[in-house]
mmCIF file of N, CA and C in Angstrom:
data_model
loop_
_atom_site.group_PDB
_atom_site.id
_atom_site.type_symbol
_atom_site.label_atom_id
_atom_site.label_comp_id
_atom_site.label_asym_id
_atom_site.label_seq_id
_atom_site.Cartn_x
_atom_site.Cartn_y
_atom_site.Cartn_z
ATOM 1 N N MET A 95 -7.431 100.498 174.251
ATOM 2 C CA MET A 95 -8.564 100.043 174.082
ATOM 3 C C MET A 95 -8.786 100.542 172.764
ATOM 4 N N ALA A 96 -8.443 101.385 173.239
ATOM 5 C CA ALA A 96 -8.536 103.532 172.357
ATOM 6 C C ALA A 96 -7.356 103.308 170.506
ATOM 7 N N MET A 97 -6.248 102.313 170.820
ATOM 8 C CA MET A 97 -4.966 102.142 170.114
ATOM 9 C C MET A 97 -5.607 101.283 169.397
ATOM 10 N N LYS A 98 -6.044 100.018 169.860
ATOM 11 C CA LYS A 98 -7.608 98.995 168.613
ATOM 12 C C LYS A 98 -8.199 99.651 168.117
ATOM 13 N N GLU A 99 -9.425 100.160 168.728
ATOM 14 C CA GLU A 99 -10.193 100.792 167.555
ATOM 15 C C GLU A 99 -9.164 101.615 166.539
ATOM 16 N N GLN A 100 -8.286 102.099 166.928
ATOM 17 C CA GLN A 100 -7.370 102.925 165.569
ATOM 18 C C GLN A 100 -6.791 102.095 164.232
ATOM 19 N N SER A 101 -6.718 101.513 164.728
ATOM 20 C CA SER A 101 -5.642 100.493 163.840
ATOM 21 C C SER A 101 -6.753 99.219 163.624
ATOM 22 N N LYS A 102 -7.882 99.204 163.153
ATOM 23 C CA LYS A 102 -9.466 97.858 162.641
ATOM 24 C C LYS A 102 -9.378 99.447 161.817
ATOM 25 N N THR A 103 -9.963 100.739 161.726
ATOM 26 C CA THR A 103 -10.156 101.352 161.235
ATOM 27 C C THR A 103 -9.595 102.304 160.130
ATOM 28 N N PRO A 104 -9.886 102.257 158.172
ATOM 29 C CA PRO A 104 -8.800 102.157 157.346
ATOM 30 C C PRO A 104 -8.965 103.830 157.038
ATOM 31 N N GLN A 105 -7.014 103.138 157.036
ATOM 32 C CA GLN A 105 -6.666 104.789 156.916
ATOM 33 C C GLN A 105 -6.741 104.646 155.036
ATOM 34 N N LEU A 106 -6.311 106.543 154.900
ATOM 35 C CA LEU A 106 -6.973 106.334 153.714
ATOM 36 C C LEU A 106 -5.417 106.537 153.292
ATOM 37 N N CYS A 107 -5.557 107.716 151.828
ATOM 38 C CA CYS A 107 -4.140 106.552 151.499
ATOM 39 C C CYS A 107 -2.429 107.978 151.291
ATOM 40 N N LYS A 108 -2.116 106.929 151.484
ATOM 41 C CA LYS A 108 -0.301 107.741 151.275
ATOM 42 C C LYS A 108 -0.811 108.720 149.899
ATOM 43 N N THR A 109 -0.822 108.626 149.666
ATOM 44 C CA THR A 109 -0.746 110.302 148.167
ATOM 45 C C THR A 109 -2.203 110.711 148.141
ATOM 46 N N GLY A 110 -2.546 110.488 148.882
ATOM 47 C CA GLY A 110 -3.763 111.044 148.900
ATOM 48 C C GLY A 110 -4.792 111.157 147.493
ATOM 49 N N CYS A 111 -5.342 110.220 147.378
ATOM 50 C CA CYS A 111 -6.184 110.263 146.164
ATOM 51 C C CYS A 111 -7.588 109.822 146.442
ATOM 52 N N GLY A 112 -7.542 109.357 147.595
ATOM 53 C CA GLY A 112 -9.013 108.852 148.362
ATOM 54 C C GLY A 112 -9.832 108.139 148.695
ATOM 55 N N PHE A 113 -8.999 107.657 148.462
ATOM 56 C CA PHE A 113 -9.195 104.881 148.225
ATOM 57 C C PHE A 113 -8.797 105.409 149.482
ATOM 58 N N PHE A 114 -8.476 104.506 150.240
ATOM 59 C CA PHE A 114 -7.712 104.381 150.762
ATOM 60 C C PHE A 114 -7.189 102.531 150.831
ATOM 61 N N GLY A 115 -5.910 103.444 151.702
ATOM 62 C CA GLY A 115 -5.300 102.658 151.548
ATOM 63 C C GLY A 115 -4.858 101.257 153.473
ATOM 64 N N ASN A 116 -3.707 99.880 152.589
ATOM 65 C CA ASN A 116 -4.001 99.284 152.878
ATOM 66 C C ASN A 116 -2.232 99.273 153.202
ATOM 67 N N PRO A 117 -2.364 98.002 155.353
ATOM 68 C CA PRO A 117 -0.663 98.143 155.787
ATOM 69 C C PRO A 117 0.248 97.354 154.776
ATOM 70 N N ASN A 118 -0.984 96.635 154.097
ATOM 71 C CA ASN A 118 0.219 95.774 153.022
ATOM 72 C C ASN A 118 0.497 96.018 151.761
ATOM 73 N N THR A 119 0.297 96.668 151.669
ATOM 74 C CA THR A 119 0.738 97.627 150.205
ATOM 75 C C THR A 119 1.530 99.350 150.476
ATOM 76 N N ARG A 120 2.055 99.584 152.062
ATOM 77 C CA ARG A 120 2.620 100.724 152.267
ATOM 78 C C ARG A 120 1.829 101.714 152.386
ATOM 79 N N ASN A 121 0.556 101.169 152.510
ATOM 80 C CA ASN A 121 -0.241 101.765 152.758
ATOM 81 C C ASN A 121 -0.958 102.973 152.012
ATOM 82 N N LEU A 122 -0.572 102.336 150.680
ATOM 83 C CA LEU A 122 -1.517 103.357 149.650
ATOM 84 C C LEU A 122 -2.697 101.881 149.172
ATOM 85 N N CYS A 123 -3.489 102.343 147.846
ATOM 86 C CA CYS A 123 -4.851 101.879 147.525
ATOM 87 C C CYS A 123 -3.930 101.299 146.583
ATOM 88 N N SER A 124 -4.911 99.932 145.593
ATOM 89 C CA SER A 124 -4.860 99.312 144.288
ATOM 90 C C SER A 124 -3.906 99.901 143.425
ATOM 91 N N VAL A 125 -4.648 100.712 143.625
ATOM 92 C CA VAL A 125 -3.732 102.106 142.147
ATOM 93 C C VAL A 125 -2.618 102.960 141.747
ATOM 94 N N CYS A 126 -2.379 102.708 143.642
ATOM 95 C CA CYS A 126 -1.800 103.380 143.928
ATOM 96 C C CYS A 126 -0.250 102.682 144.016
ATOM 97 N N PHE A 127 -0.769 101.298 144.757
ATOM 98 C CA PHE A 127 0.430 100.375 144.778
ATOM 99 C C PHE A 127 1.447 100.406 143.174
ATOM 100 N N ASN A 128 0.283 99.605 143.045
ATOM 101 C CA ASN A 128 0.179 99.458 140.795
ATOM 102 C C ASN A 128 1.778 100.032 140.537
ATOM 103 N N ILE A 129 0.896 101.712 140.463
ATOM 104 C CA ILE A 129 2.118 102.391 140.299
ATOM 105 C C ILE A 129 3.414 102.449 140.790
ATOM 106 N N GLU A 130 3.639 102.946 141.988
ATOM 107 C CA GLU A 130 4.589 103.058 142.123
ATOM 108 C C GLU A 130 5.469 101.391 142.213
ATOM 109 N N LEU A 131 5.281 100.358 141.730
ATOM 110 C CA LEU A 131 6.237 98.927 141.260
ATOM 111 C C LEU A 131 5.743 98.988 140.585
ATOM 112 N N LYS A 132 5.681 100.014 139.071
ATOM 113 C CA LYS A 132 5.848 100.299 137.622
ATOM 114 C C LYS A 132 7.558 101.570 137.567
ATOM 115 N N LYS A 133 7.243 101.895 139.413
ATOM 116 C CA LYS A 133 8.072 102.906 139.021
ATOM 117 C C LYS A 133 9.125 102.338 139.291
ATOM 118 N N GLU A 134 9.343 101.788 140.345
ATOM 119 C CA GLU A 134 10.343 100.708 141.135
ATOM 120 C C GLU A 134 10.891 100.245 139.308
ATOM 121 N N THR A 135 10.103 99.812 138.805
ATOM 122 C CA THR A 135 10.438 99.332 138.066
ATOM 123 C C THR A 135 11.632 99.903 136.342
ATOM 124 N N CYS A 136 11.087 100.552 136.118
ATOM 125 C CA CYS A 136 10.822 101.113 134.772
ATOM 126 C C CYS A 136 13.148 102.160 136.202
ATOM 127 N N LYS A 137 12.464 102.618 136.996
ATOM 128 C CA LYS A 137 14.031 102.713 137.510
ATOM 129 C C LYS A 137 15.177 101.522 137.870
ATOM 130 N N HIS A 138 14.794 100.568 137.791
ATOM 131 C CA HIS A 138 15.999 99.083 137.732
ATOM 132 C C HIS A 138 15.993 99.145 136.150
ATOM 133 N N THR A 139 15.846 99.609 135.535
ATOM 134 C CA THR A 139 15.537 98.982 134.267
ATOM 135 C C THR A 139 16.398 100.228 133.593
ATOM 136 N N ASP A 140 16.327 101.120 134.024
ATOM 137 C CA ASP A 140 17.185 102.273 133.909
ATOM 138 C C ASP A 140 18.854 102.343 134.515
ATOM 139 N N ARG A 141 18.414 101.962 135.824
ATOM 140 C CA ARG A 141 19.748 101.198 136.046
ATOM 141 C C ARG A 141 21.049 100.724 135.140
ATOM 142 N N ILE A 142 19.721 99.387 134.546
ATOM 143 C CA ILE A 142 20.463 98.631 133.523
ATOM 144 C C ILE A 142 20.544 99.006 132.676
ATOM 145 N N VAL A 143 20.013 99.909 132.236
ATOM 146 C CA VAL A 143 20.127 100.485 130.372
ATOM 147 C C VAL A 143 21.187 100.980 130.752
ATOM 148 N N ALA A 144 22.077 102.097 131.580
ATOM 149 C CA ALA A 144 23.415 102.824 132.171
ATOM 150 C C ALA A 144 23.889 102.101 132.701
ATOM 151 N N HIS A 145 23.818 101.351 132.835
ATOM 152 C CA HIS A 145 25.475 100.089 133.529
ATOM 153 C C HIS A 145 25.824 99.443 131.864
ATOM 154 N N VAL A 146 24.570 99.234 130.576
ATOM 155 C CA VAL A 146 25.556 98.793 129.727
ATOM 156 C C VAL A 146 26.314 99.865 128.893
ATOM 157 N N ASN A 147 25.895 100.593 129.267
ATOM 158 C CA ASN A 147 25.917 102.521 127.711
ATOM 159 C C ASN A 147 27.478 102.102 128.710
ATOM 160 N N ILE A 148 26.879 102.050 129.742
ATOM 161 C CA ILE A 148 28.238 102.924 130.003
ATOM 162 C C ILE A 148 30.210 101.882 129.390
ATOM 163 N N LEU A 149 29.190 101.113 129.524
ATOM 164 C CA LEU A 149 30.852 99.405 128.284
ATOM 165 C C LEU A 149 30.811 100.806 127.152
ATOM 166 N N PRO A 150 33.101 100.373 127.251
ATOM 167 C CA PRO A 150 33.092 100.694 125.916
ATOM 168 C C PRO A 150 32.554 101.281 125.092
ATOM 169 N N ASP A 151 32.854 101.474 123.470
ATOM 170 C CA ASP A 151 32.195 102.017 122.671
ATOM 171 C C ASP A 151 32.981 102.599 120.992
ATOM 172 N N LYS A 152 33.359 102.368 119.989
ATOM 173 C CA LYS A 152 34.656 102.951 119.652
ATOM 174 C C LYS A 152 33.274 104.483 119.326
ATOM 175 N N SER A 153 32.311 104.226 118.783
ATOM 176 C CA SER A 153 31.773 105.829 118.876
ATOM 177 C C SER A 153 29.507 105.475 119.241
ATOM 178 N N PRO A 154 30.151 105.584 120.341
ATOM 179 C CA PRO A 154 28.875 105.573 121.215
ATOM 180 C C PRO A 154 27.269 107.171 120.417
ATOM 181 N N SER A 155 26.929 108.163 120.306
ATOM 182 C CA SER A 155 26.075 108.159 119.703
ATOM 183 C C SER A 155 26.397 107.502 117.690
ATOM 184 N N ASN A 156 26.819 107.383 117.107
ATOM 185 C CA ASN A 156 26.286 106.351 116.029
ATOM 186 C C ASN A 156 26.226 105.113 116.145
ATOM 187 N N ASN A 157 26.690 104.288 117.070
ATOM 188 C CA ASN A 157 25.721 103.201 117.092
ATOM 189 C C ASN A 157 24.838 102.711 118.543
ATOM 190 N N ASN A 158 24.744 104.050 119.067
ATOM 191 C CA ASN A 158 22.981 104.301 119.165
ATOM 192 C C ASN A 158 22.073 104.928 118.006
ATOM 193 N N HIS A 159 22.386 105.393 116.704
ATOM 194 C CA HIS A 159 21.631 106.071 116.157
ATOM 195 C C HIS A 159 21.747 104.773 115.144
ATOM 196 N N GLN A 160 22.875 104.065 114.755
ATOM 197 C CA GLN A 160 22.565 102.880 113.853
ATOM 198 C C GLN A 160 21.463 101.802 115.006
ATOM 199 N N SER A 161 21.713 101.260 116.294
ATOM 200 C CA SER A 161 20.820 100.026 116.493
ATOM 201 C C SER A 161 19.251 100.642 116.419
ATOM 202 N N LEU A 162 18.621 102.363 116.537
ATOM 203 C CA LEU A 162 17.572 102.075 116.787
ATOM 204 C C LEU A 162 16.810 102.219 114.608
ATOM 205 N N ASN A 163 17.916 102.468 114.083
ATOM 206 C CA ASN A 163 17.224 102.055 112.701
ATOM 207 C C ASN A 163 17.308 100.820 112.541
ATOM 208 N N ILE A 164 17.816 99.422 112.388
ATOM 209 C CA ILE A 164 17.942 98.249 113.114
ATOM 210 C C ILE A 164 16.263 97.830 113.112
ATOM 211 N N ILE A 165 15.944 98.835 113.974
ATOM 212 C CA ILE A 165 14.700 98.334 115.470
ATOM 213 C C ILE A 165 14.172 98.765 114.756
ATOM 214 N N ASN A 166 13.835 100.462 113.841
ATOM 215 C CA ASN A 166 13.101 100.726 112.914
ATOM 216 C C ASN A 166 12.500 99.334 111.364
ATOM 217 N N THR A 167 13.636 99.664 111.071
ATOM 218 C CA THR A 167 13.941 98.646 109.471
ATOM 219 C C THR A 167 14.135 97.421 109.541
ATOM 220 N N LYS A 168 13.614 96.397 110.533
ATOM 221 C CA LYS A 168 13.081 95.074 110.819
ATOM 222 C C LYS A 168 12.400 94.244 109.958
ATOM 223 N N ASN A 169 10.693 95.400 109.438
ATOM 224 C CA ASN A 169 9.968 95.329 109.204
ATOM 225 C C ASN A 169 9.931 95.132 107.200
ATOM 226 N N ARG A 170 11.817 95.545 107.089
ATOM 227 C CA ARG A 170 11.375 96.394 106.022
ATOM 228 C C ARG A 170 13.029 95.452 105.278
ATOM 229 N N CYS A 171 12.743 95.371 103.391
ATOM 230 C CA CYS A 171 13.764 94.759 102.811
ATOM 231 C C CYS A 171 15.204 95.630 103.165
ATOM 232 N N ARG A 172 16.341 95.600 103.061
ATOM 233 C CA ARG A 172 17.239 96.157 103.173
ATOM 234 C C ARG A 172 17.304 96.352 101.539
ATOM 235 N N VAL A 173 17.262 96.114 100.598
ATOM 236 C CA VAL A 173 17.359 96.318 99.245
ATOM 237 C C VAL A 173 16.625 97.230 98.778
ATOM 238 N N CYS A 174 15.870 97.665 99.140
ATOM 239 C CA CYS A 174 14.194 97.739 98.193
ATOM 240 C C CYS A 174 14.338 98.233 98.852
ATOM 241 N N ASN A 175 13.433 98.564 100.866
ATOM 242 C CA ASN A 175 13.346 99.634 101.405
ATOM 243 C C ASN A 175 11.873 98.759 101.257
ATOM 244 N N LYS A 176 11.426 97.489 100.735
ATOM 245 C CA LYS A 176 10.171 97.065 100.344
ATOM 246 C C LYS A 176 9.290 96.282 102.544
ATOM 247 N N ARG A 177 8.858 97.206 102.698
ATOM 248 C CA ARG A 177 8.080 95.838 103.387
ATOM 249 C C ARG A 177 7.544 94.616 103.021
ATOM 250 N N VAL A 178 7.962 94.079 104.263
ATOM 251 C CA VAL A 178 7.756 92.208 104.220
ATOM 252 C C VAL A 178 6.881 91.634 105.041
ATOM 253 N N GLY A 179 5.625 92.676 105.708
ATOM 254 C CA GLY A 179 5.244 92.782 107.684
ATOM 255 C C GLY A 179 6.151 91.003 107.788
ATOM 256 N N LEU A 180 5.017 89.348 107.840
ATOM 257 C CA LEU A 180 4.804 88.592 107.916
ATOM 258 C C LEU A 180 6.165 87.781 107.501
ATOM 259 N N ILE A 181 5.683 87.769 106.401
ATOM 260 C CA ILE A 181 7.279 87.119 105.087
ATOM 261 C C ILE A 181 8.600 87.285 103.885
ATOM 262 N N GLY A 182 8.875 87.792 106.176
ATOM 263 C CA GLY A 182 10.458 89.135 105.444
ATOM 264 C C GLY A 182 11.298 87.648 105.515
ATOM 265 N N PHE A 183 11.481 87.009 104.998
ATOM 266 C CA PHE A 183 12.987 86.472 104.852
ATOM 267 C C PHE A 183 14.694 87.311 105.029
ATOM 268 N N SER A 184 14.879 86.034 106.529
ATOM 269 C CA SER A 184 15.808 86.504 107.479
ATOM 270 C C SER A 184 17.332 85.678 106.972
ATOM 271 N N CYS A 185 18.420 86.524 106.648
ATOM 272 C CA CYS A 185 19.165 85.392 105.808
ATOM 273 C C CYS A 185 20.073 85.472 106.941
ATOM 274 N N ARG A 186 20.882 84.320 106.831
ATOM 275 C CA ARG A 186 22.231 84.497 108.188
ATOM 276 C C ARG A 186 22.338 86.067 108.238
ATOM 277 N N CYS A 187 23.327 86.389 106.819
ATOM 278 C CA CYS A 187 23.809 87.381 108.179
ATOM 279 C C CYS A 187 23.650 89.138 108.727
ATOM 280 N N GLY A 188 21.933 87.772 108.902
ATOM 281 C CA GLY A 188 20.695 88.865 109.504
ATOM 282 C C GLY A 188 20.466 90.435 109.609
ATOM 283 N N ARG A 189 19.723 90.086 108.596
ATOM 284 C CA ARG A 189 19.134 90.717 107.666
ATOM 285 C C ARG A 189 17.732 90.396 106.797
ATOM 286 N N THR A 190 17.305 91.115 107.371
ATOM 287 C CA THR A 190 15.316 90.644 106.113
ATOM 288 C C THR A 190 15.715 91.299 104.838
ATOM 289 N N PHE A 191 15.001 90.658 103.691
ATOM 290 C CA PHE A 191 14.592 90.746 103.277
ATOM 291 C C PHE A 191 13.826 89.573 102.395
ATOM 292 N N CYS A 192 12.882 91.387 100.992
ATOM 293 C CA CYS A 192 11.514 90.371 100.482
ATOM 294 C C CYS A 192 11.646 89.519 99.558
ATOM 295 N N GLY A 193 10.778 88.534 98.738
ATOM 296 C CA GLY A 193 10.590 87.226 98.091
ATOM 297 C C GLY A 193 12.701 87.693 96.827
ATOM 298 N N LEU A 194 11.982 88.818 95.975
ATOM 299 C CA LEU A 194 13.007 88.932 94.800
ATOM 300 C C LEU A 194 14.580 88.876 95.725
ATOM 301 N N HIS A 195 15.214 89.526 96.504
ATOM 302 C CA HIS A 195 15.884 89.580 96.869
ATOM 303 C C HIS A 195 16.430 89.027 98.656
ATOM 304 N N ARG A 196 15.671 88.527 98.257
ATOM 305 C CA ARG A 196 15.748 86.660 99.869
ATOM 306 C C ARG A 196 17.547 86.317 98.837
ATOM 307 N N MET A 197 17.082 85.621 97.935
ATOM 308 C CA MET A 197 18.434 85.469 97.493
ATOM 309 C C MET A 197 19.496 85.992 97.813
ATOM 310 N N PRO A 198 21.160 85.132 98.674
ATOM 311 C CA PRO A 198 22.530 86.196 98.820
ATOM 312 C C PRO A 198 23.485 86.358 97.728
ATOM 313 N N GLU A 199 22.888 86.157 96.513
ATOM 314 C CA GLU A 199 23.139 86.502 95.623
ATOM 315 C C GLU A 199 23.344 87.974 95.196
ATOM 316 N N GLU A 200 21.118 88.237 95.357
ATOM 317 C CA GLU A 200 20.380 88.997 94.803
ATOM 318 C C GLU A 200 20.485 90.282 96.263
ATOM 319 N N HIS A 201 21.314 90.019 96.754
ATOM 320 C CA HIS A 201 22.192 91.597 97.773
ATOM 321 C C HIS A 201 22.840 91.566 98.364
ATOM 322 N N ALA A 202 23.974 90.447 97.565
ATOM 323 C CA ALA A 202 25.674 90.926 97.562
ATOM 324 C C ALA A 202 26.045 90.571 99.239
ATOM 325 N N CYS A 203 25.108 89.338 100.230
ATOM 326 C CA CYS A 203 25.259 88.423 100.877
ATOM 327 C C CYS A 203 27.132 88.841 101.152
ATOM 328 N N ASP A 204 27.202 89.563 102.920
ATOM 329 C CA ASP A 204 29.054 89.418 103.237
ATOM 330 C C ASP A 204 29.016 88.406 103.961
ATOM 331 N N PHE A 205 28.096 86.897 103.846
ATOM 332 C CA PHE A 205 27.910 85.628 104.565
ATOM 333 C C PHE A 205 28.995 84.695 105.045
ATOM 334 N N ASP A 206 30.070 84.367 104.976
ATOM 335 C CA ASP A 206 30.925 83.865 104.502
ATOM 336 C C ASP A 206 30.436 81.594 104.727
ATOM 337 N N PHE A 207 29.605 81.090 103.879
ATOM 338 C CA PHE A 207 28.730 80.679 102.748
ATOM 339 C C PHE A 207 29.938 79.687 103.608
ATOM 340 N N LYS A 208 30.347 78.816 103.020
ATOM 341 C CA LYS A 208 32.143 77.950 102.755
ATOM 342 C C LYS A 208 32.564 77.879 104.181
ATOM 343 N N THR A 209 33.659 79.387 105.089
ATOM 344 C CA THR A 209 33.822 78.667 106.502
ATOM 345 C C THR A 209 32.562 77.913 106.952
ATOM 346 N N ALA A 210 31.347 78.208 107.095
ATOM 347 C CA ALA A 210 30.463 78.222 107.846
ATOM 348 C C ALA A 210 30.486 76.602 108.286
ATOM 349 N N GLY A 211 29.798 76.698 106.337
ATOM 350 C CA GLY A 211 29.749 74.927 105.636
ATOM 351 C C GLY A 211 30.797 74.248 106.720
ATOM 352 N N ARG A 212 32.077 73.956 106.386
ATOM 353 C CA ARG A 212 33.396 73.363 106.407
ATOM 354 C C ARG A 212 32.802 73.726 108.913
ATOM 355 N N ALA A 213 32.815 74.647 109.021
ATOM 356 C CA ALA A 213 32.878 74.437 110.654
ATOM 357 C C ALA A 213 32.034 73.150 111.115
ATOM 358 N N VAL A 214 30.602 73.355 110.290
ATOM 359 C CA VAL A 214 29.847 72.128 110.561
ATOM 360 C C VAL A 214 30.475 71.277 110.760
ATOM 361 N N LEU A 215 30.985 70.736 109.228
ATOM 362 C CA LEU A 215 31.570 69.172 109.130
ATOM 363 C C LEU A 215 31.896 68.415 109.357
ATOM 364 N N GLU A 216 33.930 69.656 110.335
ATOM 365 C CA GLU A 216 34.379 69.352 111.273
ATOM 366 C C GLU A 216 33.182 68.872 112.579
ATOM 367 N N GLU A 217 32.917 69.561 112.968
ATOM 368 C CA GLU A 217 32.126 69.583 113.983
ATOM 369 C C GLU A 217 31.072 68.256 114.452
ATOM 370 N N GLN A 218 31.096 68.058 112.309
ATOM 371 C CA GLN A 218 29.540 66.726 112.348
ATOM 372 C C GLN A 218 30.779 65.991 112.361
ATOM 373 N N ASN A 219 32.050 65.780 111.897
ATOM 374 C CA ASN A 219 33.075 64.176 111.532
ATOM 375 C C ASN A 219 34.376 65.081 111.886
ATOM 376 N N PRO A 220 33.786 63.593 113.144
ATOM 377 C CA PRO A 220 35.667 63.687 113.647
ATOM 378 C C PRO A 220 36.810 63.458 113.202
ATOM 379 N N VAL A 221 38.257 64.158 112.825
ATOM 380 C CA VAL A 221 39.144 62.745 112.499
ATOM 381 C C VAL A 221 39.238 61.525 113.223
ATOM 382 N N CYS A 222 39.478 60.701 112.689
ATOM 383 C CA CYS A 222 39.217 59.400 112.809
ATOM 384 C C CYS A 222 41.028 58.867 112.400
ATOM 385 N N VAL A 223 42.019 58.218 113.433
ATOM 386 C CA VAL A 223 42.341 58.020 113.430
ATOM 387 C C VAL A 223 43.341 57.084 113.432
ATOM 388 N N ALA A 224 43.934 56.135 112.587
ATOM 389 C CA ALA A 224 44.093 54.046 113.640
ATOM 390 C C ALA A 224 45.746 54.269 114.407
ATOM 391 N N ASP A 225 45.232 53.684 114.753
ATOM 392 C CA ASP A 225 47.528 53.147 115.218
ATOM 393 C C ASP A 225 47.760 52.503 114.660
ATOM 394 N N LYS A 226 48.904 53.721 114.116
ATOM 395 C CA LYS A 226 50.007 52.797 113.207
ATOM 396 C C LYS A 226 51.030 52.079 113.649
ATOM 397 N N LEU A 227 51.681 51.727 114.923
ATOM 398 C CA LEU A 227 51.654 49.942 115.610
ATOM 399 C C LEU A 227 50.309 48.854 115.664
ATOM 400 N N GLU A 228 50.459 47.942 115.460
ATOM 401 C CA GLU A 228 49.173 47.000 115.754
ATOM 402 C C GLU A 228 49.467 46.200 116.458
ATOM 403 N N SER A 229 51.105 46.075 117.448
ATOM 404 C CA SER A 229 51.003 45.236 118.555
ATOM 405 C C SER A 229 52.080 45.826 119.445
ATOM 406 N N ARG A 230 51.016 46.579 119.929
ATOM 407 C CA ARG A 230 51.661 47.708 121.034
ATOM 408 C C ARG A 230 51.917 46.849 122.065
ATOM 409 N N ILE A 231 53.026 47.366 122.702
ATOM 410 C CA ILE A 231 52.764 46.856 124.153
ATOM 411 C C ILE A 231 52.149 47.405 125.868
#
């Protein structure tokens, strides 16, 4: 009987925060349980990022520095460094430009429009070749 009475009484949180814990949440209170879940998620994310960073790069320190630069300047024109906000124009070369530099001629675009256009035309219009022999057995 004493054992049943003990299980019915609430236990304090394992972290010692002063709130009552729940056996369903690893004997933690709801706040501490949410914090633990966030920590586990961060550890899992760190493992994924560490695994991705293991992949061979030509220059890992330089490459990481470039990726940070691209993230920070996503809302700025690549030519004049003007803030573009919501009206930024994305070019097919993958960069963002202001209204003055949105045309490929204005920002010396390195995207090959002719090759891309030819690839689209080849995909949309397959070659149709008729049979050269009219009466085939």
